[in-house]
């Protein structure tokens, strides 16, 4: 068997899984002695992770290379911030089915009762005809191992793939080893869709299912992942398990900008808001929001008990920080770049390692990023801090949230005169960049007007547009995507947003609530899911010691947004919304869900200790000089992007917080 000989990447970890050579029979496991890391001050010996990343497949398998190795660094950084310091890593040609099963066996030996374990798998995925009649759609989901054929010969039964049943057995063993006091989180950054791949970019999976002759596929089935009983543990003495997958079974899992796994990056970003009070449901809602920013229309799924605390309540209340890869006095290189919000011009602060959040007592130096690529950045500091890179953590004082433009191609417009006229219209917007490559959208002539399509898969974005409407539609999209990505995480503020499904009756022209229902009946694969005609109200809960003011926006799957709260009274005065400390407020406006979603929809709440009023800003009736609060100032800039305002760098230590509630409407 021909395989690419590789060396496992080592990025400041305590215990590392080393593989020599490329054939399964040559594989051996070796644990290095304890090494110094940036996370040693917070390391927890009971937190351990197994990371399996397959980016380069054996050539004869015909699988396209993907960027799974990037995911190993992303996961080690995000888990390292949570105290994980023991990582077993299996990469590329060593991750055959035999190699993966051996890794699970060795990882189980690492575990002790009451440990917290994470299993992360980045690879291609594929569906295979069910071999035990347990699946409703008669298809098993399977991990495409390094030597798994994409187009096998007739008679192949999946011997070199890792089926979901087999994976479930291995995970159940880990769950049993952890015991009832442990916690197991599984992340699957792969996909099983058999719809093929259209358009540019790297997808994980996308190959046709492996089935026998005459097999009829159910293209509408959305089930994915392990048997539901597996996520509950094999017995009451086993650790509970949560499984998060990058996409539904009938969706493709697209890599983010051909650089890393979308789920891996979404996990990195969402984990920055973790605390001991975070439930898996709240964490998954944040992860869904991040995924909606990275890959619109791709919907991650979750199985398992969603109301329990992340890592069994042992998540650290830690403000996001970056580790130092290289340090030369007043010049340093960081293990984070534009993917993590650090770009040229970002302002950083260096603090003593172990600081939960920046403070004057831990501050060592300030600096500014002068160069950045996707996964690393270089910064110059105000003072020389020596050479011990492990003694410091770096916090972003000001960083970037989202892109401030959209790339658009006009190459599908054949008529040169028409194309030139469109260029003249679109170049007036500072948010639209006309490019021949690396675009998000492309324009075509359609039904007497124009239609915008996503480059990634040619799906429709907007149709029925006149030439004069194009700039506004694109500007609105950029503003919405920016607001979707924008996050504040002031540690002393904690707000919760939830749905209360209701039964309502219309009396004298008004809808009145007759009864409330449990949200658990409306959960589907970890996501609140409603049918057209269902009704609900929103509940805002203040879980901190301060009275907080809030406003709220609604964002559709395209990123377009509307102001949901505040509402304007008949008198012309805008309502003011405030929740007292440790109190809750039910929003009186009843939601009636309409047509099925094309992706994830969301409400986003912005809260501050200062009174907020986005209403006049969104309506265009307020000038910059009359705005007082920090959040109102930001929203003025977002609403003024088309006039050249650029809220490019945001103070991450602002006294504000954001909370997102994602949902979908099913057919």
mmCIF file with all atom_site columns, N, CA and C in Angstrom, residues 278-334:
data_model
loop_
_atom_site.group_PDB
_atom_site.id
_atom_site.type_symbol
_atom_site.label_atom_id
_atom_site.label_alt_id
_atom_site.label_comp_id
_atom_site.label_asym_id
_atom_site.label_entity_id
_atom_site.label_seq_id
_atom_site.pdbx_PDB_ins_code
_atom_site.Cartn_x
_atom_site.Cartn_y
_atom_site.Cartn_z
_atom_site.occupancy
_atom_site.B_iso_or_equiv
_atom_site.pdbx_formal_charge
_atom_site.auth_seq_id
_atom_site.auth_comp_id
_atom_site.auth_asym_id
_atom_site.auth_atom_id
_atom_site.pdbx_PDB_model_num
ATOM 1   N N  . UNK A 1 278 ? -22.186 26.892 31.821 1.00 0.00 ? 278 UNK A N  1
ATOM 2   C CA . UNK A 1 278 ? -22.612 26.671 30.445 1.00 0.00 ? 278 UNK A CA 1
ATOM 3   C C  . UNK A 1 278 ? -23.184 25.267 30.267 1.00 0.00 ? 278 UNK A C  1
ATOM 4   N N  . UNK A 1 279 ? -24.390 25.180 29.728 1.00 0.00 ? 279 UNK A N  1
ATOM 5   C CA . UNK A 1 279 ? -24.957 23.887 29.361 1.00 0.00 ? 279 UNK A CA 1
ATOM 6   C C  . UNK A 1 279 ? -24.555 23.558 27.924 1.00 0.00 ? 279 UNK A C  1
ATOM 7   N N  . UNK A 1 280 ? -24.663 22.285 27.568 1.00 0.00 ? 280 UNK A N  1
ATOM 8   C CA . UNK A 1 280 ? -24.359 21.912 26.189 1.00 0.00 ? 280 UNK A CA 1
ATOM 9   C C  . UNK A 1 280 ? -25.341 22.572 25.222 1.00 0.00 ? 280 UNK A C  1
ATOM 10  N N  . UNK A 1 281 ? -26.589 22.792 25.661 1.00 0.00 ? 281 UNK A N  1
ATOM 11  C CA . UNK A 1 281 ? -27.551 23.444 24.779 1.00 0.00 ? 281 UNK A CA 1
ATOM 12  C C  . UNK A 1 281 ? -27.140 24.886 24.503 1.00 0.00 ? 281 UNK A C  1
ATOM 13  N N  . UNK A 1 282 ? -26.733 25.617 25.547 1.00 0.00 ? 282 UNK A N  1
ATOM 14  C CA . UNK A 1 282 ? -26.301 27.007 25.365 1.00 0.00 ? 282 UNK A CA 1
ATOM 15  C C  . UNK A 1 282 ? -25.029 27.068 24.525 1.00 0.00 ? 282 UNK A C  1
ATOM 16  N N  . UNK A 1 283 ? -24.109 26.144 24.783 1.00 0.00 ? 283 UNK A N  1
ATOM 17  C CA . UNK A 1 283 ? -22.876 26.109 23.999 1.00 0.00 ? 283 UNK A CA 1
ATOM 18  C C  . UNK A 1 283 ? -23.169 25.793 22.538 1.00 0.00 ? 283 UNK A C  1
ATOM 19  N N  . UNK A 1 284 ? -24.070 24.834 22.306 1.00 0.00 ? 284 UNK A N  1
ATOM 20  C CA . UNK A 1 284 ? -24.405 24.454 20.933 1.00 0.00 ? 284 UNK A CA 1
ATOM 21  C C  . UNK A 1 284 ? -25.074 25.611 20.196 1.00 0.00 ? 284 UNK A C  1
ATOM 22  N N  . UNK A 1 285 ? -25.854 26.407 20.894 1.00 0.00 ? 285 UNK A N  1
ATOM 23  C CA . UNK A 1 285 ? -26.473 27.577 20.263 1.00 0.00 ? 285 UNK A CA 1
ATOM 24  C C  . UNK A 1 285 ? -25.404 28.555 19.791 1.00 0.00 ? 285 UNK A C  1
ATOM 25  N N  . UNK A 1 286 ? -24.363 28.748 20.609 1.00 0.00 ? 286 UNK A N  1
ATOM 26  C CA . UNK A 1 286 ? -23.259 29.616 20.194 1.00 0.00 ? 286 UNK A CA 1
ATOM 27  C C  . UNK A 1 286 ? -22.501 29.002 19.012 1.00 0.00 ? 286 UNK A C  1
ATOM 28  N N  . UNK A 1 287 ? -22.314 27.690 19.053 1.00 0.00 ? 287 UNK A N  1
ATOM 29  C CA . UNK A 1 287 ? -21.621 27.021 17.960 1.00 0.00 ? 287 UNK A CA 1
ATOM 30  C C  . UNK A 1 287 ? -22.416 27.143 16.656 1.00 0.00 ? 287 UNK A C  1
ATOM 31  N N  . UNK A 1 288 ? -23.734 27.028 16.749 1.00 0.00 ? 288 UNK A N  1
ATOM 32  C CA . UNK A 1 288 ? -24.582 27.196 15.562 1.00 0.00 ? 288 UNK A CA 1
ATOM 33  C C  . UNK A 1 288 ? -24.451 28.598 14.989 1.00 0.00 ? 288 UNK A C  1
ATOM 34  N N  . UNK A 1 289 ? -24.388 29.596 15.875 1.00 0.00 ? 289 UNK A N  1
ATOM 35  C CA . UNK A 1 289 ? -24.232 30.978 15.396 1.00 0.00 ? 289 UNK A CA 1
ATOM 36  C C  . UNK A 1 289 ? -22.911 31.130 14.659 1.00 0.00 ? 289 UNK A C  1
ATOM 37  N N  . UNK A 1 290 ? -21.842 30.577 15.229 1.00 0.00 ? 290 UNK A N  1
ATOM 38  C CA . UNK A 1 290 ? -20.543 30.669 14.571 1.00 0.00 ? 290 UNK A CA 1
ATOM 39  C C  . UNK A 1 290 ? -20.565 29.955 13.220 1.00 0.00 ? 290 UNK A C  1
ATOM 40  N N  . UNK A 1 291 ? -21.214 28.795 13.173 1.00 0.00 ? 291 UNK A N  1
ATOM 41  C CA . UNK A 1 291 ? -21.293 28.060 11.913 1.00 0.00 ? 291 UNK A CA 1
ATOM 42  C C  . UNK A 1 291 ? -22.087 28.843 10.876 1.00 0.00 ? 291 UNK A C  1
ATOM 43  N N  . UNK A 1 292 ? -23.139 29.527 11.310 1.00 0.00 ? 292 UNK A N  1
ATOM 44  C CA . UNK A 1 292 ? -23.949 30.323 10.386 1.00 0.00 ? 292 UNK A CA 1
ATOM 45  C C  . UNK A 1 292 ? -23.150 31.478 9.795  1.00 0.00 ? 292 UNK A C  1
ATOM 46  N N  . UNK A 1 293 ? -22.154 31.953 10.547 1.00 0.00 ? 293 UNK A N  1
ATOM 47  C CA . UNK A 1 293 ? -21.269 33.006 10.029 1.00 0.00 ? 293 UNK A CA 1
ATOM 48  C C  . UNK A 1 293 ? -20.273 32.410 9.041  1.00 0.00 ? 293 UNK A C  1
ATOM 49  N N  . UNK A 1 294 ? -19.706 31.264 9.397  1.00 0.00 ? 294 UNK A N  1
ATOM 50  C CA . UNK A 1 294 ? -18.652 30.657 8.579  1.00 0.00 ? 294 UNK A CA 1
ATOM 51  C C  . UNK A 1 294 ? -19.208 30.058 7.293  1.00 0.00 ? 294 UNK A C  1
ATOM 52  N N  . UNK A 1 295 ? -20.240 29.226 7.424  1.00 0.00 ? 295 UNK A N  1
ATOM 53  C CA . UNK A 1 295 ? -20.812 28.506 6.285  1.00 0.00 ? 295 UNK A CA 1
ATOM 54  C C  . UNK A 1 295 ? -22.339 28.628 6.350  1.00 0.00 ? 295 UNK A C  1
ATOM 55  N N  . UNK A 1 296 ? -22.912 29.704 5.803  1.00 0.00 ? 296 UNK A N  1
ATOM 56  C CA . UNK A 1 296 ? -24.374 29.849 5.818  1.00 0.00 ? 296 UNK A CA 1
ATOM 57  C C  . UNK A 1 296 ? -25.044 28.633 5.188  1.00 0.00 ? 296 UNK A C  1
ATOM 58  N N  . UNK A 1 297 ? -26.182 28.248 5.743  1.00 0.00 ? 297 UNK A N  1
ATOM 59  C CA . UNK A 1 297 ? -27.018 27.138 5.277  1.00 0.00 ? 297 UNK A CA 1
ATOM 60  C C  . UNK A 1 297 ? -26.535 25.767 5.736  1.00 0.00 ? 297 UNK A C  1
ATOM 61  N N  . UNK A 1 298 ? -25.334 25.654 6.289  1.00 0.00 ? 298 UNK A N  1
ATOM 62  C CA . UNK A 1 298 ? -24.901 24.358 6.823  1.00 0.00 ? 298 UNK A CA 1
ATOM 63  C C  . UNK A 1 298 ? -25.337 24.272 8.276  1.00 0.00 ? 298 UNK A C  1
ATOM 64  N N  . UNK A 1 299 ? -26.045 23.210 8.623  1.00 0.00 ? 299 UNK A N  1
ATOM 65  C CA . UNK A 1 299 ? -26.658 23.110 9.956  1.00 0.00 ? 299 UNK A CA 1
ATOM 66  C C  . UNK A 1 299 ? -26.004 21.978 10.747 1.00 0.00 ? 299 UNK A C  1
ATOM 67  N N  . UNK A 1 300 ? -25.244 22.297 11.790 1.00 0.00 ? 300 UNK A N  1
ATOM 68  C CA . UNK A 1 300 ? -24.677 21.249 12.652 1.00 0.00 ? 300 UNK A CA 1
ATOM 69  C C  . UNK A 1 300 ? -25.768 20.583 13.475 1.00 0.00 ? 300 UNK A C  1
ATOM 70  N N  . UNK A 1 301 ? -25.490 19.400 13.983 1.00 0.00 ? 301 UNK A N  1
ATOM 71  C CA . UNK A 1 301 ? -26.468 18.672 14.787 1.00 0.00 ? 301 UNK A CA 1
ATOM 72  C C  . UNK A 1 301 ? -25.833 18.220 16.095 1.00 0.00 ? 301 UNK A C  1
ATOM 73  N N  . UNK A 1 302 ? -26.692 17.956 17.084 1.00 0.00 ? 302 UNK A N  1
ATOM 74  C CA . UNK A 1 302 ? -26.215 17.504 18.390 1.00 0.00 ? 302 UNK A CA 1
ATOM 75  C C  . UNK A 1 302 ? -27.116 16.382 18.889 1.00 0.00 ? 302 UNK A C  1
ATOM 76  N N  . UNK A 1 303 ? -26.507 15.369 19.468 1.00 0.00 ? 303 UNK A N  1
ATOM 77  C CA . UNK A 1 303 ? -27.215 14.277 20.126 1.00 0.00 ? 303 UNK A CA 1
ATOM 78  C C  . UNK A 1 303 ? -26.736 14.197 21.572 1.00 0.00 ? 303 UNK A C  1
ATOM 79  N N  . UNK A 1 304 ? -27.623 13.743 22.450 1.00 0.00 ? 304 UNK A N  1
ATOM 80  C CA . UNK A 1 304 ? -27.243 13.583 23.847 1.00 0.00 ? 304 UNK A CA 1
ATOM 81  C C  . UNK A 1 304 ? -28.051 14.500 24.745 1.00 0.00 ? 304 UNK A C  1
ATOM 82  N N  . UNK A 1 305 ? -27.765 14.448 26.038 1.00 0.00 ? 305 UNK A N  1
ATOM 83  C CA . UNK A 1 305 ? -28.481 15.260 27.021 1.00 0.00 ? 305 UNK A CA 1
ATOM 84  C C  . UNK A 1 305 ? -27.972 16.696 26.948 1.00 0.00 ? 305 UNK A C  1
ATOM 85  N N  . UNK A 1 306 ? -28.814 17.593 26.461 1.00 0.00 ? 306 UNK A N  1
ATOM 86  C CA . UNK A 1 306 ? -28.361 18.955 26.181 1.00 0.00 ? 306 UNK A CA 1
ATOM 87  C C  . UNK A 1 306 ? -28.399 19.873 27.392 1.00 0.00 ? 306 UNK A C  1
ATOM 88  N N  . UNK A 1 307 ? -29.117 19.503 28.434 1.00 0.00 ? 307 UNK A N  1
ATOM 89  C CA . UNK A 1 307 ? -29.262 20.409 29.579 1.00 0.00 ? 307 UNK A CA 1
ATOM 90  C C  . UNK A 1 307 ? -28.189 20.223 30.653 1.00 0.00 ? 307 UNK A C  1
ATOM 91  N N  . UNK A 1 308 ? -27.281 19.287 30.465 1.00 0.00 ? 308 UNK A N  1
ATOM 92  C CA . UNK A 1 308 ? -26.216 19.129 31.454 1.00 0.00 ? 308 UNK A CA 1
ATOM 93  C C  . UNK A 1 308 ? -25.080 20.111 31.160 1.00 0.00 ? 308 UNK A C  1
ATOM 94  N N  . UNK A 1 309 ? -24.227 20.322 32.141 1.00 0.00 ? 309 UNK A N  1
ATOM 95  C CA . UNK A 1 309 ? -23.156 21.306 32.026 1.00 0.00 ? 309 UNK A CA 1
ATOM 96  C C  . UNK A 1 309 ? -22.007 20.774 31.165 1.00 0.00 ? 309 UNK A C  1
ATOM 97  N N  . UNK A 1 310 ? -21.398 21.670 30.403 1.00 0.00 ? 310 UNK A N  1
ATOM 98  C CA . UNK A 1 310 ? -20.263 21.320 29.554 1.00 0.00 ? 310 UNK A CA 1
ATOM 99  C C  . UNK A 1 310 ? -19.114 20.805 30.418 1.00 0.00 ? 310 UNK A C  1
ATOM 100 N N  . UNK A 1 311 ? -18.511 19.708 29.990 1.00 0.00 ? 311 UNK A N  1
ATOM 101 C CA . UNK A 1 311 ? -17.410 19.062 30.720 1.00 0.00 ? 311 UNK A CA 1
ATOM 102 C C  . UNK A 1 311 ? -17.813 18.735 32.154 1.00 0.00 ? 311 UNK A C  1
ATOM 103 N N  . UNK A 1 312 ? -19.096 18.406 32.346 1.00 0.00 ? 312 UNK A N  1
ATOM 104 C CA . UNK A 1 312 ? -19.566 18.055 33.677 1.00 0.00 ? 312 UNK A CA 1
ATOM 105 C C  . UNK A 1 312 ? -19.479 19.198 34.668 1.00 0.00 ? 312 UNK A C  1
ATOM 106 N N  . UNK A 1 313 ? -19.583 20.440 34.178 1.00 0.00 ? 313 UNK A N  1
ATOM 107 C CA . UNK A 1 313 ? -19.492 21.617 35.046 1.00 0.00 ? 313 UNK A CA 1
ATOM 108 C C  . UNK A 1 313 ? -18.073 22.044 35.335 1.00 0.00 ? 313 UNK A C  1
ATOM 109 N N  . UNK A 1 314 ? -17.112 21.442 34.624 1.00 0.00 ? 314 UNK A N  1
ATOM 110 C CA . UNK A 1 314 ? -15.708 21.768 34.871 1.00 0.00 ? 314 UNK A CA 1
ATOM 111 C C  . UNK A 1 314 ? -15.097 22.634 33.768 1.00 0.00 ? 314 UNK A C  1
ATOM 112 N N  . UNK A 1 315 ? -15.946 23.314 32.998 1.00 0.00 ? 315 UNK A N  1
ATOM 113 C CA . UNK A 1 315 ? -15.442 24.290 32.029 1.00 0.00 ? 315 UNK A CA 1
ATOM 114 C C  . UNK A 1 315 ? -14.892 25.491 32.784 1.00 0.00 ? 315 UNK A C  1
ATOM 115 N N  . UNK A 1 316 ? -13.817 26.058 32.275 1.00 0.00 ? 316 UNK A N  1
ATOM 116 C CA . UNK A 1 316 ? -13.190 27.203 32.936 1.00 0.00 ? 316 UNK A CA 1
ATOM 117 C C  . UNK A 1 316 ? -13.863 28.504 32.501 1.00 0.00 ? 316 UNK A C  1
ATOM 118 N N  . UNK A 1 317 ? -14.061 29.397 33.455 1.00 0.00 ? 317 UNK A N  1
ATOM 119 C CA . UNK A 1 317 ? -14.565 30.736 33.157 1.00 0.00 ? 317 UNK A CA 1
ATOM 120 C C  . UNK A 1 317 ? -13.373 31.587 32.752 1.00 0.00 ? 317 UNK A C  1
ATOM 121 N N  . UNK A 1 318 ? -12.932 31.374 31.528 1.00 0.00 ? 318 UNK A N  1
ATOM 122 C CA . UNK A 1 318 ? -11.675 31.945 31.062 1.00 0.00 ? 318 UNK A CA 1
ATOM 123 C C  . UNK A 1 318 ? -11.902 32.839 29.855 1.00 0.00 ? 318 UNK A C  1
ATOM 124 N N  . UNK A 1 319 ? -11.460 34.095 29.945 1.00 0.00 ? 319 UNK A N  1
ATOM 125 C CA . UNK A 1 319 ? -11.529 34.958 28.773 1.00 0.00 ? 319 UNK A CA 1
ATOM 126 C C  . UNK A 1 319 ? -10.533 34.465 27.723 1.00 0.00 ? 319 UNK A C  1
ATOM 127 N N  . UNK A 1 320 ? -10.942 34.534 26.470 1.00 0.00 ? 320 UNK A N  1
ATOM 128 C CA . UNK A 1 320 ? -10.125 33.993 25.382 1.00 0.00 ? 320 UNK A CA 1
ATOM 129 C C  . UNK A 1 320 ? -8.740  34.633 25.359 1.00 0.00 ? 320 UNK A C  1
ATOM 130 N N  . UNK A 1 321 ? -7.725  33.780 25.216 1.00 0.00 ? 321 UNK A N  1
ATOM 131 C CA . UNK A 1 321 ? -6.363  34.280 25.099 1.00 0.00 ? 321 UNK A CA 1
ATOM 132 C C  . UNK A 1 321 ? -5.635  33.475 24.031 1.00 0.00 ? 321 UNK A C  1
ATOM 133 N N  . UNK A 1 322 ? -4.462  33.932 23.644 1.00 0.00 ? 322 UNK A N  1
ATOM 134 C CA . UNK A 1 322 ? -3.657  33.272 22.620 1.00 0.00 ? 322 UNK A CA 1
ATOM 135 C C  . UNK A 1 322 ? -2.305  32.901 23.219 1.00 0.00 ? 322 UNK A C  1
ATOM 136 N N  . UNK A 1 323 ? -1.792  31.748 22.815 1.00 0.00 ? 323 UNK A N  1
ATOM 137 C CA . UNK A 1 323 ? -0.472  31.347 23.277 1.00 0.00 ? 323 UNK A CA 1
ATOM 138 C C  . UNK A 1 323 ? 0.595   31.904 22.336 1.00 0.00 ? 323 UNK A C  1
ATOM 139 N N  . UNK A 1 324 ? 1.797   32.053 22.858 1.00 0.00 ? 324 UNK A N  1
ATOM 140 C CA . UNK A 1 324 ? 2.921   32.606 22.091 1.00 0.00 ? 324 UNK A CA 1
ATOM 141 C C  . UNK A 1 324 ? 3.715   31.454 21.489 1.00 0.00 ? 324 UNK A C  1
ATOM 142 N N  . UNK A 1 325 ? 3.894   31.499 20.190 1.00 0.00 ? 325 UNK A N  1
ATOM 143 C CA . UNK A 1 325 ? 4.656   30.458 19.500 1.00 0.00 ? 325 UNK A CA 1
ATOM 144 C C  . UNK A 1 325 ? 6.151   30.761 19.512 1.00 0.00 ? 325 UNK A C  1
ATOM 145 N N  . UNK A 1 326 ? 6.497   32.033 19.325 1.00 0.00 ? 326 UNK A N  1
ATOM 146 C CA . UNK A 1 326 ? 7.892   32.473 19.360 1.00 0.00 ? 326 UNK A CA 1
ATOM 147 C C  . UNK A 1 326 ? 7.965   33.824 20.066 1.00 0.00 ? 326 UNK A C  1
ATOM 148 N N  . UNK A 1 327 ? 9.041   34.040 20.823 1.00 0.00 ? 327 UNK A N  1
ATOM 149 C CA . UNK A 1 327 ? 9.210   35.303 21.539 1.00 0.00 ? 327 UNK A CA 1
ATOM 150 C C  . UNK A 1 327 ? 10.654  35.757 21.453 1.00 0.00 ? 327 UNK A C  1
ATOM 151 N N  . UNK A 1 328 ? 10.840  36.973 20.965 1.00 0.00 ? 328 UNK A N  1
ATOM 152 C CA . UNK A 1 328 ? 12.171  37.568 20.854 1.00 0.00 ? 328 UNK A CA 1
ATOM 153 C C  . UNK A 1 328 ? 12.138  38.975 21.446 1.00 0.00 ? 328 UNK A C  1
ATOM 154 N N  . UNK A 1 329 ? 12.125  39.064 22.765 1.00 0.00 ? 329 UNK A N  1
ATOM 155 C CA . UNK A 1 329 ? 12.137  40.366 23.423 1.00 0.00 ? 329 UNK A CA 1
ATOM 156 C C  . UNK A 1 329 ? 10.832  41.111 23.263 1.00 0.00 ? 329 UNK A C  1
ATOM 157 N N  . UNK A 1 330 ? 10.803  42.076 22.320 1.00 0.00 ? 330 UNK A N  1
ATOM 158 C CA . UNK A 1 330 ? 9.578   42.844 22.111 1.00 0.00 ? 330 UNK A CA 1
ATOM 159 C C  . UNK A 1 330 ? 8.868   42.451 20.817 1.00 0.00 ? 330 UNK A C  1
ATOM 160 N N  . UNK A 1 331 ? 9.266   41.307 20.252 1.00 0.00 ? 331 UNK A N  1
ATOM 161 C CA . UNK A 1 331 ? 8.629   40.815 19.031 1.00 0.00 ? 331 UNK A CA 1
ATOM 162 C C  . UNK A 1 331 ? 8.148   39.390 19.285 1.00 0.00 ? 331 UNK A C  1
ATOM 163 N N  . UNK A 1 332 ? 6.887   39.107 18.947 1.00 0.00 ? 332 UNK A N  1
ATOM 164 C CA . UNK A 1 332 ? 6.365   37.776 19.220 1.00 0.00 ? 332 UNK A CA 1
ATOM 165 C C  . UNK A 1 332 ? 5.518   37.267 18.063 1.00 0.00 ? 332 UNK A C  1
ATOM 166 N N  . UNK A 1 333 ? 5.412   35.940 17.992 1.00 0.00 ? 333 UNK A N  1
ATOM 167 C CA . UNK A 1 333 ? 4.552   35.272 17.021 1.00 0.00 ? 333 UNK A CA 1
ATOM 168 C C  . UNK A 1 333 ? 3.485   34.511 17.784 1.00 0.00 ? 333 UNK A C  1
ATOM 169 N N  . UNK A 1 334 ? 2.212   34.665 17.361 1.00 0.00 ? 334 UNK A N  1
ATOM 170 C CA . UNK A 1 334 ? 1.083   34.068 18.055 1.00 0.00 ? 334 UNK A CA 1
ATOM 171 C C  . UNK A 1 334 ? 0.528   32.878 17.284 1.00 0.00 ? 334 UNK A C  1
#
